[in-house]
Amino acid sequence: SLHDRARRDGHAWSRLLGPLCLSLALLAGELGISAWAYLLAHALSFERGPLVRRVAVLWPHALVTSLWGGAYLASGAGASGSGVYLHPLAEPVAFARELPARAAALLGAAFGPIPSDLSFVGTGGMMPVAAALAVLLVGALLWVARGELRRDPSSRFWWLGTLLAVLPVAASFPSDRLLLLVNVGAMAIVARTIRAVWPSAGAVGSVSPVGSGSRALAGALVLVHGVLSPGYIRGAVRGSR
């Protein structure tokens, strides 16, 4: 939001606070690199002009990330040779091989009812099942959003940000604890999908009439995120006490 305000209004403090917040996120852990997903999505969705010019506005964030990356490498931080944690730059082939299944499991957990941790239980036999269900779910969401994606930059921003945010965390084994920044976009997509199907439940500006399949999808999202998830969280909190 700070970057968006800086680009829209030229707010001086936002120009400084945006990179500062990114630096704090990076210092808190590697998960902070996922913030770049939404920075890139903003540049691609809202900026105008050639691609290079749109991405170039992110130079303050790139500077902060470069300084952090240099310190990170110099300190010897990170994991290597485990076969589970795969560095996208140091182990590109292994990372690319595992990316589709891991990304599917993470997206399935963000949008659906199956925790991504289950895909890695035991021998990993749940991975194909979780990945297949995730592909179907994400495909259905994209189908419902196809109209908005064509005409609404905000819709493109949320989808791009969510999908890009999965890439860094897919370097580790699938786990719901990695979904913090992925879920930022996933929450917006879920809300927009429900609003598109039931316009009266959301803001003005609905999508064209939808069929029974879209209504069933929206109903499933309400069930998962409005009923099951809160109950699961309450149970997890009580179990941790």
PDB file of C-alpha atoms in Angstrom:
ATOM      1  CA  SER A   1       0.000   0.000   0.000  1.00  0.00           C
ATOM      2  CA  LEU A   2       2.919   2.352   0.654  1.00  0.00           C
ATOM      3  CA  HIS A   3       4.311   1.734  -2.814  1.00  0.00           C
ATOM      4  CA  ASP A   4       0.881   2.213  -4.351  1.00  0.00           C
ATOM      5  CA  ARG A   5       0.410   5.503  -2.510  1.00  0.00           C
ATOM      6  CA  ALA A   6       3.850   6.695  -3.568  1.00  0.00           C
ATOM      7  CA  ARG A   7       3.113   5.924  -7.224  1.00  0.00           C
ATOM      8  CA  ARG A   8      -0.404   7.371  -7.212  1.00  0.00           C
ATOM      9  CA  ASP A   9       0.076  10.485  -5.074  1.00  0.00           C
ATOM     10  CA  GLY A  10       3.841  10.989  -5.075  1.00  0.00           C
ATOM     11  CA  HIS A  11       3.764  10.875  -1.280  1.00  0.00           C
ATOM     12  CA  ALA A  12       7.335  11.505  -0.090  1.00  0.00           C
ATOM     13  CA  TRP A  13       7.108   9.535   3.145  1.00  0.00           C
ATOM     14  CA  SER A  14       5.634   6.550   1.328  1.00  0.00           C
ATOM     15  CA  ARG A  15       8.623   6.520  -1.034  1.00  0.00           C
ATOM     16  CA  LEU A  16      10.898   6.120   1.982  1.00  0.00           C
ATOM     17  CA  LEU A  17       8.741   3.857   4.115  1.00  0.00           C
ATOM     18  CA  GLY A  18       8.068   1.334   1.333  1.00  0.00           C
ATOM     19  CA  PRO A  19      11.704   0.229   0.903  1.00  0.00           C
ATOM     20  CA  LEU A  20      12.196   0.482   4.677  1.00  0.00           C
ATOM     21  CA  CYS A  21       9.328  -1.954   5.294  1.00  0.00           C
ATOM     22  CA  LEU A  22      10.754  -4.308   2.678  1.00  0.00           C
ATOM     23  CA  SER A  23      14.147  -4.230   4.406  1.00  0.00           C
ATOM     24  CA  LEU A  24      12.508  -5.080   7.747  1.00  0.00           C
ATOM     25  CA  ALA A  25      10.614  -7.964   6.120  1.00  0.00           C
ATOM     26  CA  LEU A  26      13.829  -9.329   4.642  1.00  0.00           C
ATOM     27  CA  LEU A  27      15.665  -9.020   7.939  1.00  0.00           C
ATOM     28  CA  ALA A  28      12.843 -10.939   9.613  1.00  0.00           C
ATOM     29  CA  GLY A  29      13.379 -13.933   7.314  1.00  0.00           C
ATOM     30  CA  GLU A  30      13.678 -15.195   3.749  1.00  0.00           C
ATOM     31  CA  LEU A  31       9.884 -15.221   3.551  1.00  0.00           C
ATOM     32  CA  GLY A  32      10.079 -11.450   3.114  1.00  0.00           C
ATOM     33  CA  ILE A  33      11.318 -11.917  -0.445  1.00  0.00           C
ATOM     34  CA  SER A  34       7.729 -12.837  -1.371  1.00  0.00           C
ATOM     35  CA  ALA A  35       6.843  -9.155  -0.979  1.00  0.00           C
ATOM     36  CA  TRP A  36       8.468  -8.735  -4.373  1.00  0.00           C
ATOM     37  CA  ALA A  37       5.554 -10.659  -5.868  1.00  0.00           C
ATOM     38  CA  TYR A  38       3.180  -7.787  -5.155  1.00  0.00           C
ATOM     39  CA  LEU A  39       5.704  -5.126  -6.142  1.00  0.00           C
ATOM     40  CA  LEU A  40       6.146  -6.765  -9.546  1.00  0.00           C
ATOM     41  CA  ALA A  41       2.414  -7.362  -9.878  1.00  0.00           C
ATOM     42  CA  HIS A  42       1.784  -3.668  -9.187  1.00  0.00           C
ATOM     43  CA  ALA A  43       4.311  -2.592 -11.810  1.00  0.00           C
ATOM     44  CA  LEU A  44       2.885  -4.968 -14.417  1.00  0.00           C
ATOM     45  CA  SER A  45      -0.764  -4.187 -13.662  1.00  0.00           C
ATOM     46  CA  PHE A  46      -0.846  -0.454 -12.994  1.00  0.00           C
ATOM     47  CA  GLU A  47       2.217   1.155 -14.523  1.00  0.00           C
ATOM     48  CA  ARG A  48       2.184   2.323 -18.131  1.00  0.00           C
ATOM     49  CA  GLY A  49       4.795   2.239 -20.854  1.00  0.00           C
ATOM     50  CA  PRO A  50       7.415  -0.326 -21.900  1.00  0.00           C
ATOM     51  CA  LEU A  51       8.039  -3.253 -19.584  1.00  0.00           C
ATOM     52  CA  VAL A  52      11.534  -2.067 -18.635  1.00  0.00           C
ATOM     53  CA  ARG A  53      10.226   1.361 -17.637  1.00  0.00           C
ATOM     54  CA  ARG A  54       7.428  -0.133 -15.548  1.00  0.00           C
ATOM     55  CA  VAL A  55       9.795  -2.385 -13.620  1.00  0.00           C
ATOM     56  CA  ALA A  56      12.447   0.332 -13.290  1.00  0.00           C
ATOM     57  CA  VAL A  57      10.276   2.255 -10.800  1.00  0.00           C
ATOM     58  CA  LEU A  58      11.119  -0.475  -8.282  1.00  0.00           C
ATOM     59  CA  TRP A  59      14.799   0.515  -8.124  1.00  0.00           C
ATOM     60  CA  PRO A  60      14.703   1.599  -4.424  1.00  0.00           C
ATOM     61  CA  HIS A  61      13.361  -1.823  -3.477  1.00  0.00           C
ATOM     62  CA  ALA A  62      15.932  -3.504  -5.726  1.00  0.00           C
ATOM     63  CA  LEU A  63      18.712  -1.571  -3.966  1.00  0.00           C
ATOM     64  CA  VAL A  64      17.490  -2.666  -0.534  1.00  0.00           C
ATOM     65  CA  THR A  65      17.176  -6.274  -1.710  1.00  0.00           C
ATOM     66  CA  SER A  66      20.665  -6.242  -3.240  1.00  0.00           C
ATOM     67  CA  LEU A  67      22.202  -5.033   0.030  1.00  0.00           C
ATOM     68  CA  TRP A  68      20.322  -7.690   1.959  1.00  0.00           C
ATOM     69  CA  GLY A  69      21.260 -10.371  -0.569  1.00  0.00           C
ATOM     70  CA  GLY A  70      24.942  -9.491  -0.329  1.00  0.00           C
ATOM     71  CA  ALA A  71      24.866  -9.704   3.446  1.00  0.00           C
ATOM     72  CA  TYR A  72      22.866 -12.930   3.294  1.00  0.00           C
ATOM     73  CA  LEU A  73      25.388 -14.638   1.031  1.00  0.00           C
ATOM     74  CA  ALA A  74      28.383 -13.297   2.938  1.00  0.00           C
ATOM     75  CA  SER A  75      26.997 -14.651   6.208  1.00  0.00           C
ATOM     76  CA  GLY A  76      26.656 -18.189   4.810  1.00  0.00           C
ATOM     77  CA  ALA A  77      22.962 -18.299   5.649  1.00  0.00           C
ATOM     78  CA  GLY A  78      20.592 -20.734   3.985  1.00  0.00           C
ATOM     79  CA  ALA A  79      20.405 -24.482   3.443  1.00  0.00           C
ATOM     80  CA  SER A  80      22.229 -26.661   0.940  1.00  0.00           C
ATOM     81  CA  GLY A  81      22.301 -30.314  -0.032  1.00  0.00           C
ATOM     82  CA  SER A  82      19.250 -31.358   1.992  1.00  0.00           C
ATOM     83  CA  GLY A  83      17.175 -32.409  -1.006  1.00  0.00           C
ATOM     84  CA  VAL A  84      14.208 -30.652   0.603  1.00  0.00           C
ATOM     85  CA  TYR A  85      15.256 -26.999   0.623  1.00  0.00           C
ATOM     86  CA  LEU A  86      16.073 -26.110  -2.977  1.00  0.00           C
ATOM     87  CA  HIS A  87      17.740 -22.803  -3.818  1.00  0.00           C
ATOM     88  CA  PRO A  88      16.215 -21.470  -7.068  1.00  0.00           C
ATOM     89  CA  LEU A  89      19.550 -19.967  -8.198  1.00  0.00           C
ATOM     90  CA  ALA A  90      21.996 -22.560  -6.886  1.00  0.00           C
ATOM     91  CA  GLU A  91      19.849 -25.593  -7.782  1.00  0.00           C
ATOM     92  CA  PRO A  92      17.681 -24.407 -10.692  1.00  0.00           C
ATOM     93  CA  VAL A  93      17.065 -27.844 -12.241  1.00  0.00           C
ATOM     94  CA  ALA A  94      15.973 -29.488  -8.992  1.00  0.00           C
ATOM     95  CA  PHE A  95      13.855 -26.446  -8.108  1.00  0.00           C
ATOM     96  CA  ALA A  96      12.134 -26.424 -11.514  1.00  0.00           C
ATOM     97  CA  ARG A  97      11.419 -30.155 -11.209  1.00  0.00           C
ATOM     98  CA  GLU A  98       9.699 -29.777  -7.820  1.00  0.00           C
ATOM     99  CA  LEU A  99       8.043 -26.409  -8.472  1.00  0.00           C
ATOM    100  CA  PRO A 100       4.778 -27.517 -10.161  1.00  0.00           C
ATOM    101  CA  ALA A 101       3.754 -29.976  -7.448  1.00  0.00           C
ATOM    102  CA  ARG A 102       4.858 -27.740  -4.584  1.00  0.00           C
ATOM    103  CA  ALA A 103       3.196 -24.647  -6.032  1.00  0.00           C
ATOM    104  CA  ALA A 104      -0.030 -26.575  -6.619  1.00  0.00           C
ATOM    105  CA  ALA A 105      -0.064 -27.875  -3.046  1.00  0.00           C
ATOM    106  CA  LEU A 106       0.511 -24.380  -1.649  1.00  0.00           C
ATOM    107  CA  LEU A 107      -2.169 -22.772  -3.833  1.00  0.00           C
ATOM    108  CA  GLY A 108      -4.570 -25.568  -2.979  1.00  0.00           C
ATOM    109  CA  ALA A 109      -4.076 -24.863   0.710  1.00  0.00           C
ATOM    110  CA  ALA A 110      -4.485 -21.115   0.192  1.00  0.00           C
ATOM    111  CA  PHE A 111      -7.804 -21.493  -1.618  1.00  0.00           C
ATOM    112  CA  GLY A 112      -9.097 -24.878  -0.486  1.00  0.00           C
ATOM    113  CA  PRO A 113      -9.555 -27.145   2.535  1.00  0.00           C
ATOM    114  CA  ILE A 114      -6.490 -29.420   2.285  1.00  0.00           C
ATOM    115  CA  PRO A 115      -3.458 -28.247   4.344  1.00  0.00           C
ATOM    116  CA  SER A 116      -0.341 -28.244   2.204  1.00  0.00           C
ATOM    117  CA  ASP A 117       1.569 -30.026   5.000  1.00  0.00           C
ATOM    118  CA  LEU A 118      -0.370 -33.212   4.217  1.00  0.00           C
ATOM    119  CA  SER A 119       1.214 -33.408   0.774  1.00  0.00           C
ATOM    120  CA  PHE A 120       4.583 -34.014   2.416  1.00  0.00           C
ATOM    121  CA  VAL A 121       3.465 -36.531   5.057  1.00  0.00           C
ATOM    122  CA  GLY A 122       5.177 -39.907   5.006  1.00  0.00           C
ATOM    123  CA  THR A 123       6.342 -40.804   1.501  1.00  0.00           C
ATOM    124  CA  GLY A 124       4.609 -37.821  -0.056  1.00  0.00           C
ATOM    125  CA  GLY A 125       1.833 -39.966  -1.502  1.00  0.00           C
ATOM    126  CA  MET A 126      -0.688 -37.177  -0.967  1.00  0.00           C
ATOM    127  CA  MET A 127       1.256 -34.787  -3.213  1.00  0.00           C
ATOM    128  CA  PRO A 128      -0.318 -35.886  -6.543  1.00  0.00           C
ATOM    129  CA  VAL A 129      -3.817 -35.820  -5.043  1.00  0.00           C
ATOM    130  CA  ALA A 130      -3.342 -32.387  -3.478  1.00  0.00           C
ATOM    131  CA  ALA A 131      -1.781 -31.050  -6.674  1.00  0.00           C
ATOM    132  CA  ALA A 132      -4.623 -32.364  -8.862  1.00  0.00           C
ATOM    133  CA  LEU A 133      -7.310 -30.867  -6.620  1.00  0.00           C
ATOM    134  CA  ALA A 134      -5.417 -27.567  -6.517  1.00  0.00           C
ATOM    135  CA  VAL A 135      -5.185 -27.397 -10.317  1.00  0.00           C
ATOM    136  CA  LEU A 136      -8.941 -27.960 -10.602  1.00  0.00           C
ATOM    137  CA  LEU A 137      -9.718 -25.344  -7.955  1.00  0.00           C
ATOM    138  CA  VAL A 138      -7.399 -22.674  -9.339  1.00  0.00           C
ATOM    139  CA  GLY A 139      -8.675 -23.387 -12.842  1.00  0.00           C
ATOM    140  CA  ALA A 140     -12.276 -22.902 -11.679  1.00  0.00           C
ATOM    141  CA  LEU A 141     -11.385 -19.623  -9.939  1.00  0.00           C
ATOM    142  CA  LEU A 142      -9.633 -18.349 -13.056  1.00  0.00           C
ATOM    143  CA  TRP A 143     -12.669 -19.287 -15.148  1.00  0.00           C
ATOM    144  CA  VAL A 144     -14.976 -17.260 -12.908  1.00  0.00           C
ATOM    145  CA  ALA A 145     -12.521 -14.340 -12.934  1.00  0.00           C
ATOM    146  CA  ARG A 146     -11.834 -14.402 -16.678  1.00  0.00           C
ATOM    147  CA  GLY A 147     -13.967 -11.326 -17.372  1.00  0.00           C
ATOM    148  CA  GLU A 148     -12.422  -9.267 -14.612  1.00  0.00           C
ATOM    149  CA  LEU A 149      -8.924 -10.330 -15.607  1.00  0.00           C
ATOM    150  CA  ARG A 150      -9.466  -8.878 -19.076  1.00  0.00           C
ATOM    151  CA  ARG A 151     -10.764  -5.499 -17.989  1.00  0.00           C
ATOM    152  CA  ASP A 152      -9.758  -4.874 -14.362  1.00  0.00           C
ATOM    153  CA  PRO A 153      -6.110  -4.105 -13.419  1.00  0.00           C
ATOM    154  CA  SER A 154      -6.902  -4.804  -9.762  1.00  0.00           C
ATOM    155  CA  SER A 155      -7.934  -8.362 -10.572  1.00  0.00           C
ATOM    156  CA  ARG A 156      -4.741  -8.901 -12.552  1.00  0.00           C
ATOM    157  CA  PHE A 157      -2.739  -7.450  -9.659  1.00  0.00           C
ATOM    158  CA  TRP A 158      -4.168  -9.862  -7.093  1.00  0.00           C
ATOM    159  CA  TRP A 159      -3.760 -12.907  -9.321  1.00  0.00           C
ATOM    160  CA  LEU A 160      -0.218 -12.034 -10.389  1.00  0.00           C
ATOM    161  CA  GLY A 161       0.795 -11.241  -6.817  1.00  0.00           C
ATOM    162  CA  THR A 162      -0.610 -14.496  -5.471  1.00  0.00           C
ATOM    163  CA  LEU A 163       0.965 -16.684  -8.142  1.00  0.00           C
ATOM    164  CA  LEU A 164       4.348 -14.955  -7.937  1.00  0.00           C
ATOM    165  CA  ALA A 165       4.362 -15.115  -4.127  1.00  0.00           C
ATOM    166  CA  VAL A 166       4.294 -18.908  -4.346  1.00  0.00           C
ATOM    167  CA  LEU A 167       7.613 -19.097  -6.214  1.00  0.00           C
ATOM    168  CA  PRO A 168      10.018 -18.189  -3.365  1.00  0.00           C
ATOM    169  CA  VAL A 169       8.281 -20.317  -0.735  1.00  0.00           C
ATOM    170  CA  ALA A 170       8.230 -23.312  -3.097  1.00  0.00           C
ATOM    171  CA  ALA A 171      11.959 -23.563  -2.402  1.00  0.00           C
ATOM    172  CA  SER A 172      10.943 -25.310   0.834  1.00  0.00           C
ATOM    173  CA  PHE A 173       8.649 -28.294   1.357  1.00  0.00           C
ATOM    174  CA  PRO A 174       4.946 -27.355   1.282  1.00  0.00           C
ATOM    175  CA  SER A 175       3.686 -26.036   4.601  1.00  0.00           C
ATOM    176  CA  ASP A 176       0.864 -23.699   5.554  1.00  0.00           C
ATOM    177  CA  ARG A 177       3.273 -21.646   7.659  1.00  0.00           C
ATOM    178  CA  LEU A 178       4.757 -20.361   4.395  1.00  0.00           C
ATOM    179  CA  LEU A 179       1.472 -18.946   3.117  1.00  0.00           C
ATOM    180  CA  LEU A 180       1.522 -15.610   4.972  1.00  0.00           C
ATOM    181  CA  LEU A 181       2.089 -13.448   1.897  1.00  0.00           C
ATOM    182  CA  VAL A 182       0.459 -15.849  -0.549  1.00  0.00           C
ATOM    183  CA  ASN A 183      -2.734 -15.548   1.487  1.00  0.00           C
ATOM    184  CA  VAL A 184      -2.745 -11.759   1.174  1.00  0.00           C
ATOM    185  CA  GLY A 185      -3.677 -12.127  -2.471  1.00  0.00           C
ATOM    186  CA  ALA A 186      -5.677 -15.318  -1.978  1.00  0.00           C
ATOM    187  CA  MET A 187      -8.009 -13.549   0.477  1.00  0.00           C
ATOM    188  CA  ALA A 188      -8.696 -10.824  -2.088  1.00  0.00           C
ATOM    189  CA  ILE A 189      -9.356 -13.400  -4.833  1.00  0.00           C
ATOM    190  CA  VAL A 190     -11.758 -15.372  -2.625  1.00  0.00           C
ATOM    191  CA  ALA A 191     -13.634 -12.188  -1.689  1.00  0.00           C
ATOM    192  CA  ARG A 192     -13.817 -11.011  -5.296  1.00  0.00           C
ATOM    193  CA  THR A 193     -15.068 -14.416  -6.446  1.00  0.00           C
ATOM    194  CA  ILE A 194     -17.866 -14.433  -3.888  1.00  0.00           C
ATOM    195  CA  ARG A 195     -18.786 -10.859  -4.785  1.00  0.00           C
ATOM    196  CA  ALA A 196     -18.831 -11.727  -8.500  1.00  0.00           C
ATOM    197  CA  VAL A 197     -21.294 -14.567  -7.908  1.00  0.00           C
ATOM    198  CA  TRP A 198     -23.439 -12.766  -5.346  1.00  0.00           C
ATOM    199  CA  PRO A 199     -23.161  -9.057  -6.199  1.00  0.00           C
ATOM    200  CA  SER A 200     -25.607  -8.019  -3.485  1.00  0.00           C
ATOM    201  CA  ALA A 201     -23.157  -9.367  -0.881  1.00  0.00           C
ATOM    202  CA  GLY A 202     -20.380  -7.049  -2.043  1.00  0.00           C
ATOM    203  CA  ALA A 203     -19.633  -3.706  -3.560  1.00  0.00           C
ATOM    204  CA  VAL A 204     -21.219  -2.291  -6.684  1.00  0.00           C
ATOM    205  CA  GLY A 205     -19.609  -3.329  -9.943  1.00  0.00           C
ATOM    206  CA  SER A 206     -20.480  -6.992 -10.318  1.00  0.00           C
ATOM    207  CA  VAL A 207     -19.634  -9.395 -13.054  1.00  0.00           C
ATOM    208  CA  SER A 208     -22.157 -10.651 -15.604  1.00  0.00           C
ATOM    209  CA  PRO A 209     -24.679 -13.345 -14.556  1.00  0.00           C
ATOM    210  CA  VAL A 210     -23.151 -16.676 -13.556  1.00  0.00           C
ATOM    211  CA  GLY A 211     -24.238 -20.283 -13.693  1.00  0.00           C
ATOM    212  CA  SER A 212     -24.855 -22.902 -11.060  1.00  0.00           C
ATOM    213  CA  GLY A 213     -21.246 -24.093 -11.204  1.00  0.00           C
ATOM    214  CA  SER A 214     -19.952 -20.666 -10.213  1.00  0.00           C
ATOM    215  CA  ARG A 215     -22.505 -20.454  -7.403  1.00  0.00           C
ATOM    216  CA  ALA A 216     -21.400 -23.862  -6.148  1.00  0.00           C
ATOM    217  CA  LEU A 217     -17.783 -22.702  -6.197  1.00  0.00           C
ATOM    218  CA  ALA A 218     -18.636 -19.548  -4.257  1.00  0.00           C
ATOM    219  CA  GLY A 219     -20.635 -21.591  -1.763  1.00  0.00           C
ATOM    220  CA  ALA A 220     -17.685 -23.915  -1.266  1.00  0.00           C
ATOM    221  CA  LEU A 221     -15.417 -20.929  -0.642  1.00  0.00           C
ATOM    222  CA  VAL A 222     -17.820 -19.594   1.990  1.00  0.00           C
ATOM    223  CA  LEU A 223     -17.921 -23.020   3.642  1.00  0.00           C
ATOM    224  CA  VAL A 224     -14.137 -23.454   3.652  1.00  0.00           C
ATOM    225  CA  HIS A 225     -13.091 -19.923   4.583  1.00  0.00           C
ATOM    226  CA  GLY A 226     -16.113 -18.801   6.578  1.00  0.00           C
ATOM    227  CA  VAL A 227     -16.957 -21.959   8.519  1.00  0.00           C
ATOM    228  CA  LEU A 228     -14.246 -24.625   8.465  1.00  0.00           C
ATOM    229  CA  SER A 229     -11.155 -22.413   8.660  1.00  0.00           C
ATOM    230  CA  PRO A 230     -12.230 -20.423  11.765  1.00  0.00           C
ATOM    231  CA  GLY A 231     -13.079 -23.695  13.522  1.00  0.00           C
ATOM    232  CA  TYR A 232      -9.732 -25.194  12.565  1.00  0.00           C
ATOM    233  CA  ILE A 233      -7.891 -22.128  13.844  1.00  0.00           C
ATOM    234  CA  ARG A 234      -9.763 -22.171  17.154  1.00  0.00           C
ATOM    235  CA  GLY A 235      -8.933 -25.838  17.585  1.00  0.00           C
ATOM    236  CA  ALA A 236      -5.269 -25.249  16.779  1.00  0.00           C
ATOM    237  CA  VAL A 237      -5.067 -22.387  19.275  1.00  0.00           C
ATOM    238  CA  ARG A 238      -6.648 -24.456  22.027  1.00  0.00           C
ATOM    239  CA  GLY A 239      -4.373 -27.382  21.250  1.00  0.00           C
ATOM    240  CA  SER A 240      -1.264 -25.205  21.547  1.00  0.00           C
ATOM    241  CA  ARG A 241      -2.115 -24.020  25.056  1.00  0.00           C
TER     242      ARG A 241
END
